Amino acid sequence: MNRIVEKQDLSENVVRMVLEAPAIARKRRAGQFIILKVHEKGERIPLTIVDSDAEAGTLTIIFQVVGKTTTALAAMKAGDALSDVQGPLGNPTEIENFGHVVCIGGGVGVGVVYPLAAALKKAGNRVTSIIGARTKTLLILEEEMKKVSDRLIVATDDGSYGFHGFVSAVLQNLIDEKEKIDRVYAIGPVPMMRVLCNVTKPYGIRTIVSLNSIMVDATGMCGACRVSVGGKTKFTCVDGPEFDGHEVDFALLTNRLRMYADQEKQSLETYKCKVNGK
Amino acid sequence: MENNEVKPKKEKVPRQKMPEQASDIRVKNFNEVPTGYTEETAITEAKRCIQCKKPGCIAGCPVDVDIPGFIKLIAEGKFIEAALKLKETNALPAVCGRVCPQEDQCEKVCILGKKGEPVAVGRLERFAADYEQQAGNISIPAPAKPNGKKVAVVGAGPAGLTIAGDLVKLGYDVTIFEALHKAGGVLVYGIPEFRLPKAIVEAEVDYLKKLGVKIETNAVIGRLKTVDELFAEGFDAVFLGVGAGAPVFMNIPGENLSGIYSANEYLTRSNLMKAYRFPEYDTPIVRGKNVAVIGGGNVAMDSVRTALRLGADNATIIYRRTEVEMPARIEEVQHAKEEGVQFKLLTNPVEYIGNEDGWVTGVRCQRMELGEPDDSGRRRPVPVAGSEFVIPVDTVVVAVGTTANPIVPATTPGLETNRWGYIVTKDASGLTSREGVYAGGDIVTGSATVILAMGAGRLAAKAIHEYLSRS
Ligand SMILES: Cc1cc2nc3c(=O)[nH]c(=O)nc-3n(C[C@H](O)[C@H](O)[C@H](O)COP(=O)(O)OP(=O)(O)OC[C@H]3O[C@@H](n4cnc5c(N)ncnc54)[C@H](O)[C@@H]3O)c2cc1C
Ligand SMILES: Cc1cc2nc3c(=O)[nH]c(=O)nc-3n(C[C@H](O)[C@H](O)[C@H](O)COP(=O)(O)OP(=O)(O)OC[C@H]3O[C@@H](n4cnc5c(N)ncnc54)[C@H](O)[C@@H]3O)c2cc1C
Ligand code: SF4
Ligand code: SF4
Ligand code: FES
C-alpha cells in the first residue's frame, strides 16, 4: 500500500508522482486532496489529487519542493512506499454547466486547477484556461491543460514563453475584450489569488479560490487550517478548500502560513545535513 | 510485669503514596510523573482493603470491576492473576488505572473513605496491569470460533477499542476504521505522555490485533466510505465511536492570530506528532515563553503543563470561575501548581491583541465575580464593569471544550442527532435511529471520560451480539 508507482520531474523543482491507493482512487472527485506522511516520524502534509485512475487504483499528485517534507518526498523513488496516505479529503468542487468559465493556475497551482478544468469541461462548460509561471522551464501541464480547454493562454513573468506578464493581466485583457465570463477559478500562490480576486471583484464575476492553509488532521479536529471568509471563521479542510475569493481574508492567510517559518528552515537544514553527511 | 502494659493499638496503615518525579525535574521532560508502586507498597496498600461483603466500590465503577477480587490477589502477591481478573471487565486497566477520575468513581464510595482515606484502587489497578505488561508474557486467549458475521467499528478511541475486543472474543470478524494514522483516539492524540505513556496504549492496541481485530488507519468514514457503503460491503452492523473531536472557539476578536491554538491542535502536535521532539520528528510547534491557556478542565491542565515542558517561562491558566468550580481533577490542578503554573481565576478573555505580523501579543481580560447558580448548579460568573486588563502573551491555547464532528452524521441519511450534533441513541444499548447502527462514547454523551466511553462500548457489544444472533 501507498507505493510510489511512477515518479517524474516536471520542472526544476516540481515533481509528479503516481501513488497506489485503490480505495481513495475509487472515491475521489475533482477538488479533493490527500494528507500524506512520508515516514514514521514525518509530518502530515496536504496535497491535491490531480488525477485518479479507479481501475488501476492510483492517484496522481504534483508538488513543488519547498521544505523538509516535500524535499524528502522528492528524494523517494518509484517502488518506495509512503508510511501514510489519507483521503479523499475536503469537499469536491461544485461542478455544473455554468457557461463560460476561466480556469487560472499559477506555478504548481496549475496541478490543482487541472482536475477542475477537466471536470468543468466534461460538464459542458466553455473553458478558457490561463496558466502561468515565472519562466518557460517552470511551466507545467501545458499539454494536459490544452486538452481540457477550449482556449489556453500561457503567460510567463519574464516573457520567455507566451504572454509576457502575469496571469492577472491576461484575465484583465479578457474582461476588457468584453468576454462574458460566468465564473473564475483562481489557484496558485496567495498573492496571485489575491490580485485575481481584485481584478474580478469590480465586475461581480464569481471567483473561486482553493486555499492552502497549514493542516494537521484535515478532518475538522484541530482548527490549524482556520481562515476567515466573509468575516466568519472556517476550517479549510472541512468547509473548503474552495471558497468565494471575494470574501477571503488573504492577509490573515498569509500571516498564518508564516507561523512556522523558523522551524521549517531549521527542519530543512537538519534534513540536508543528515542526507549530505550520511 | 512486662505484659501489664496496654497493648498498643494496631497502627492504621495510611494510604500508600505513589512515588513521583520531583516537580523541578519533571517540568524539563515528558516522562510520566507518578512512577508507580513497588511490589511491596502495592501489597501494603492492597491489605488496607477490608474485603467488604457488600462492596460499595464496585457500584462506583462504570464497568463493574471486581475491585475486592483483584485487590485480594495483589495482597496475595498474585499480580498476573490480578491483572487477568481486571481484564474480565476492563479491557484497558493500565489506561484506566492512570486516567480514571477515581475520586469521583470507585474510590468515592470506598467504605474506608468514610472515616479516613479510601483504598487507592486506581494505583493498584495500574500496578497490576503494568506488572503484566512488563512481565511480557501476556496470554492471548484462544481465538473464538468465527461466527461468520462482520462488524465495522468507526473510531479507535476507548469506545471503539472496547467494543472491538468484546466482539472479536465472541467470534465476530471486526474491522476498526480510524481517521488518523494511529489508533487510540484521545489516548494518543490528546492525553500527554507525562500522564499516559503512549507505549501503554500501543501495547493495548497490539493486544487487540493479536485477538484478531483488524485496524484500518487513515480511513475517514464519510469521506473514504460512508456508513451505507460499509453495509454494502458486507458488514452486518456498524458502531460509531467517533468522539467529540471538533474544537470550540470563543468567537472573540483576534482569535485567529498566529500563536493561538485550539487545545486539540496543541496537544495533537505535541502528542500524536511528537512535536516536543522536533526536529527529530518533523512536526513543529510554537515553543512560547509566555503562554496562556483558557479553561479550567483536564484538557486545560494538560495543555498548560505541556507548555511548561516546551520551555515556557510563564504558563498561566485563565479561568472565569474559581478553583472550586474547576472541572479538572484535583490531582491535575495540584500537579500543575507544583510545577509552577500560575492561575488567573475569575478572569475571562474578551479580545486578543496582535502585532503587525499578525502574531498574538496580549489577551485582554475582564475580571468576573460569581452571581446566581446556573443550570449546572455552579454560580454563574458575571463581568465586573471597568475591570479590563491585558496579560502579555506570545502563545495561547483555547481549551474551552469540544463538540461533535459532523462528518459521519452529515453523510449518513436517517441518522438522528440532537441540536448540538450528538448522535441520539434509543437507550443504553447505543442503538441509533438507523437499524444495525450503534453509537457510544463522547459522540453520544458529549465530552466525558475514558471509562464511560468504554462502558458504552461494552453495552453496545452486548446489544449488537443480541441483534445479530436474532437475524
Ligand atoms: C488543500 C491543500 C492542497 C495542497 N495541494 C498542493 C499541491 O497539489 N501541490 C503542492 O505543491 N502543494 C500543495 N499544497 C501545499 C503543501 O501542502 C505545502 O507546500 C507543504 O505542506 C509544504 O511542506 P514542506 O515540509 O515541504 O515545507 P515547509 O518547510 O513545512 O513549509 C513550506 C511552506 O508550506 C507551508 N506549509 C507547511 N506545512 C504545511 C501543512 N501541513 N499544510 C499546508 N501548508 C503547509 C508553509 O506555510 C510554508 O509556506 C496544498 C495545501 C493544501 C492545504
Ligand atoms: C486532553 C484530554 C484529556 C483528557 N483526560 C481525561 C482523563 O484524565 N480521564 C478521563 O477519563 N477522560 C479524559 N478525557 C476524556 C476522554 O479522553 C474521552 O472522554 C474519551 O477518549 C472518549 O472516547 P471515545 O472513544 O468516545 O472517543 P475518542 O477518544 O475521541 O476517539 C474517537 C476516535 O474516532 C476517530 N474518528 C473521528 N471521526 C472519524 C471518522 N469519520 N472516521 C473514522 N474515525 C473517526 C478519531 O480520530 C478518534 O481516534 C480527556 C480528553 C482530552 C481531550
Ligand atoms: S476502571 Fe476506573 S472506576 Fe473502575 S475500578 Fe478501575 S479506576 Fe476505578
Ligand atoms: S469498598 Fe473499599 S474496602 Fe471495601 S471492598 Fe471496596 S475497596 Fe475494599
Ligand atoms: S486541519 Fe485540523 S481542522 Fe482542518
Coordinates of N, CA and C in Angstrom, one line a residue, chain B residues 20-104:
Chain B
E20 N 6.8 10.0 42.8 CA 6.7 10.9 41.7 C 8.0 11.5 41.3
Q21 N 8.2 11.8 40.1 CA 9.3 12.7 39.7 C 9.2 14.0 40.4
A22 N 10.3 14.6 40.9 CA 10.2 15.9 41.6 C 9.8 16.9 40.6
S23 N 9.1 17.9 41.0 CA 8.4 18.9 40.1 C 9.5 19.7 39.3
D24 N 10.6 20.0 39.9 CA 11.6 20.8 39.1 C 12.3 20.0 38.0
I25 N 12.3 18.7 38.2 CA 12.9 17.8 37.2 C 11.9 17.5 36.1
R26 N 10.7 17.1 36.5 CA 9.7 16.7 35.6 C 9.2 17.7 34.6
V27 N 9.3 19.0 35.0 CA 8.9 20.0 34.0 C 9.9 20.1 32.9
K28 N 11.0 19.5 33.0 CA 12.0 19.5 31.9 C 11.9 18.2 31.0
N29 N 11.0 17.4 31.3 CA 10.9 16.2 30.4 C 9.4 15.8 30.2
F30 N 9.2 14.9 29.3 CA 7.8 14.4 29.1 C 7.5 13.0 29.7
N31 N 8.4 12.6 30.5 CA 8.2 11.2 31.1 C 7.1 11.3 32.1
E32 N 6.5 10.1 32.4 CA 5.4 10.0 33.3 C 5.7 10.6 34.7
V33 N 4.8 11.3 35.3 CA 5.0 11.9 36.5 C 5.0 10.9 37.7
P34 N 3.9 10.2 38.0 CA 4.0 9.2 39.0 C 4.7 8.0 38.5
T35 N 5.6 7.4 39.3 CA 6.4 6.3 38.7 C 5.9 4.9 39.1
G36 N 4.8 4.8 39.9 CA 4.2 3.5 40.1 C 4.6 2.9 41.4
Y37 N 3.7 2.0 41.9 CA 4.0 1.3 43.2 C 5.1 0.3 43.0
T38 N 5.8 0.0 44.0 CA 6.7 -1.2 44.0 C 5.8 -2.4 44.5
E39 N 6.3 -3.6 44.3 CA 5.5 -4.7 44.8 C 5.2 -4.6 46.2
E40 N 6.1 -4.1 47.0 CA 5.9 -4.0 48.5 C 4.8 -3.0 48.8
T41 N 4.9 -1.8 48.2 CA 3.8 -0.8 48.5 C 2.5 -1.3 48.0
A42 N 2.5 -2.0 46.9 CA 1.2 -2.5 46.3 C 0.6 -3.5 47.3
I43 N 1.4 -4.4 47.8 CA 0.8 -5.3 48.8 C 0.3 -4.6 50.0
T44 N 1.1 -3.7 50.5 CA 0.7 -3.0 51.7 C -0.6 -2.3 51.5
E45 N -0.7 -1.6 50.3 CA -2.0 -0.9 50.0 C -3.1 -1.9 49.8
A46 N -2.9 -3.0 49.2 CA -3.9 -3.9 48.9 C -4.5 -4.5 50.2
K47 N -3.6 -4.6 51.2 CA -4.0 -5.2 52.5 C -4.9 -4.2 53.3
R48 N -4.9 -2.9 52.9 CA -5.8 -2.0 53.5 C -7.3 -2.3 53.2
C49 N -7.5 -2.9 52.1 CA -8.9 -3.2 51.7 C -9.5 -4.2 52.6
I50 N -10.6 -3.9 53.2 CA -11.2 -4.9 54.2 C -12.1 -5.9 53.6
Q51 N -12.1 -6.0 52.3 CA -12.8 -7.0 51.6 C -14.3 -7.0 52.0
C52 N -14.9 -5.9 51.8 CA -16.3 -5.8 52.2 C -17.2 -6.9 51.6
K53 N -18.2 -7.3 52.4 CA -19.1 -8.3 51.9 C -20.0 -7.7 50.8
K54 N -20.4 -6.5 51.1 CA -21.2 -5.8 50.1 C -20.4 -4.5 49.6
P55 N -19.4 -4.7 48.7 CA -18.5 -3.7 48.4 C -19.2 -2.5 47.7
G56 N -19.1 -1.3 48.3 CA -19.7 -0.2 47.6 C -18.9 0.3 46.4
C57 N -17.6 0.0 46.5 CA -16.7 0.5 45.4 C -17.1 0.0 44.0
I58 N -17.6 -1.2 43.9 CA -18.0 -1.8 42.6 C -19.0 -0.9 41.9
A59 N -20.0 -0.5 42.7 CA -21.1 0.3 42.2 C -20.6 1.6 41.6
G60 N -19.4 2.1 42.2 CA -18.9 3.3 41.7 C -18.1 3.2 40.4
C61 N -17.9 2.0 39.9 CA -17.1 1.8 38.7 C -18.0 1.5 37.5
P62 N -18.0 2.4 36.5 CA -18.9 2.2 35.4 C -18.8 0.9 34.6
V63 N -17.7 0.1 34.8 CA -17.6 -1.2 34.1 C -17.6 -2.3 35.1
D64 N -18.0 -2.0 36.4 CA -18.2 -3.1 37.4 C -16.9 -4.0 37.6
V65 N -15.8 -3.3 37.7 CA -14.6 -4.1 38.0 C -14.8 -4.8 39.4
D66 N -14.4 -6.1 39.5 CA -14.4 -6.8 40.7 C -13.3 -6.3 41.6
I67 N -13.5 -5.2 42.3 CA -12.5 -4.5 43.0 C -11.9 -5.3 44.1
P68 N -12.7 -5.8 45.1 CA -12.1 -6.6 46.2 C -11.4 -7.8 45.6
G69 N -12.0 -8.3 44.5 CA -11.4 -9.6 43.9 C -10.0 -9.3 43.5
F70 N -9.7 -8.3 42.7 CA -8.4 -8.1 42.1 C -7.4 -7.6 43.2
I71 N -8.0 -6.9 44.2 CA -7.1 -6.4 45.2 C -6.6 -7.5 46.1
K72 N -7.5 -8.5 46.4 CA -7.1 -9.6 47.2 C -6.0 -10.4 46.5
L73 N -6.1 -10.5 45.2 CA -5.0 -11.2 44.5 C -3.7 -10.5 44.6
I74 N -3.7 -9.1 44.6 CA -2.5 -8.4 44.8 C -1.9 -8.6 46.2
A75 N -2.8 -8.6 47.2 CA -2.4 -8.7 48.6 C -1.7 -10.1 48.7
E76 N -2.2 -11.1 47.9 CA -1.6 -12.4 48.0 C -0.3 -12.5 47.1
G77 N 0.0 -11.4 46.5 CA 1.2 -11.5 45.6 C 1.0 -12.1 44.2
K78 N -0.3 -12.4 43.9 CA -0.7 -13.0 42.6 C -1.0 -11.8 41.6
F79 N 0.1 -11.2 41.2 CA -0.1 -10.0 40.4 C -0.7 -10.3 39.0
I80 N -0.2 -11.3 38.3 CA -0.7 -11.6 37.0 C -2.2 -12.0 37.1
E81 N -2.5 -12.8 38.1 CA -3.9 -13.2 38.3 C -4.8 -12.0 38.5
A82 N -4.2 -11.0 39.2 CA -5.0 -9.7 39.5 C -5.2 -9.0 38.2
A83 N -4.2 -9.0 37.3 CA -4.4 -8.3 36.0 C -5.5 -9.1 35.2
L84 N -5.5 -10.4 35.2 CA -6.5 -11.1 34.4 C -7.9 -10.9 35.0
K85 N -8.0 -10.8 36.3 CA -9.2 -10.5 36.9 C -9.8 -9.1 36.4
L86 N -8.9 -8.2 36.4 CA -9.3 -6.8 35.9 C -9.8 -6.9 34.5
K87 N -9.1 -7.7 33.7 CA -9.4 -7.8 32.3 C -10.7 -8.5 32.0
E88 N -11.3 -9.2 33.0 CA -12.6 -9.8 32.8 C -13.6 -8.7 32.4
T89 N -13.5 -7.5 33.0 CA -14.5 -6.5 32.8 C -13.9 -5.2 32.2
N90 N -12.6 -5.0 32.3 CA -12.0 -3.8 31.8 C -10.9 -4.1 30.8
A91 N -11.1 -3.7 29.6 CA -10.2 -4.1 28.5 C -8.9 -3.2 28.6
L92 N -8.9 -2.1 29.3 CA -7.7 -1.2 29.3 C -7.4 -0.8 30.8
P93 N -7.0 -1.8 31.6 CA -6.7 -1.4 33.0 C -5.5 -0.5 33.2
A94 N -4.5 -0.7 32.4 CA -3.3 0.2 32.5 C -3.7 1.6 32.2
V95 N -4.6 1.8 31.3 CA -5.1 3.2 31.0 C -6.0 3.7 32.1
C96 N -7.0 2.9 32.5 CA -7.9 3.4 33.5 C -7.3 3.7 34.8
G97 N -6.4 2.8 35.2 CA -5.7 3.0 36.5 C -5.0 4.4 36.5
R98 N -4.7 4.9 35.4 CA -4.0 6.2 35.3 C -5.0 7.3 35.2
V99 N -6.0 7.2 34.3 CA -6.7 8.4 33.9 C -8.2 8.4 34.4
C100 N -8.6 7.4 35.1 CA -10.0 7.5 35.6 C -10.1 8.5 36.7
P101 N -11.1 9.3 36.8 CA -11.3 10.2 37.9 C -11.8 9.3 39.1
Q102 N -10.9 8.6 39.7 CA -11.3 7.6 40.8 C -11.9 8.3 41.9
E103 N -11.5 9.6 42.2 CA -12.1 10.3 43.4 C -13.6 10.5 43.2
D104 N -14.0 10.4 41.9 CA -15.5 10.6 41.7 C -16.2 9.3 41.4

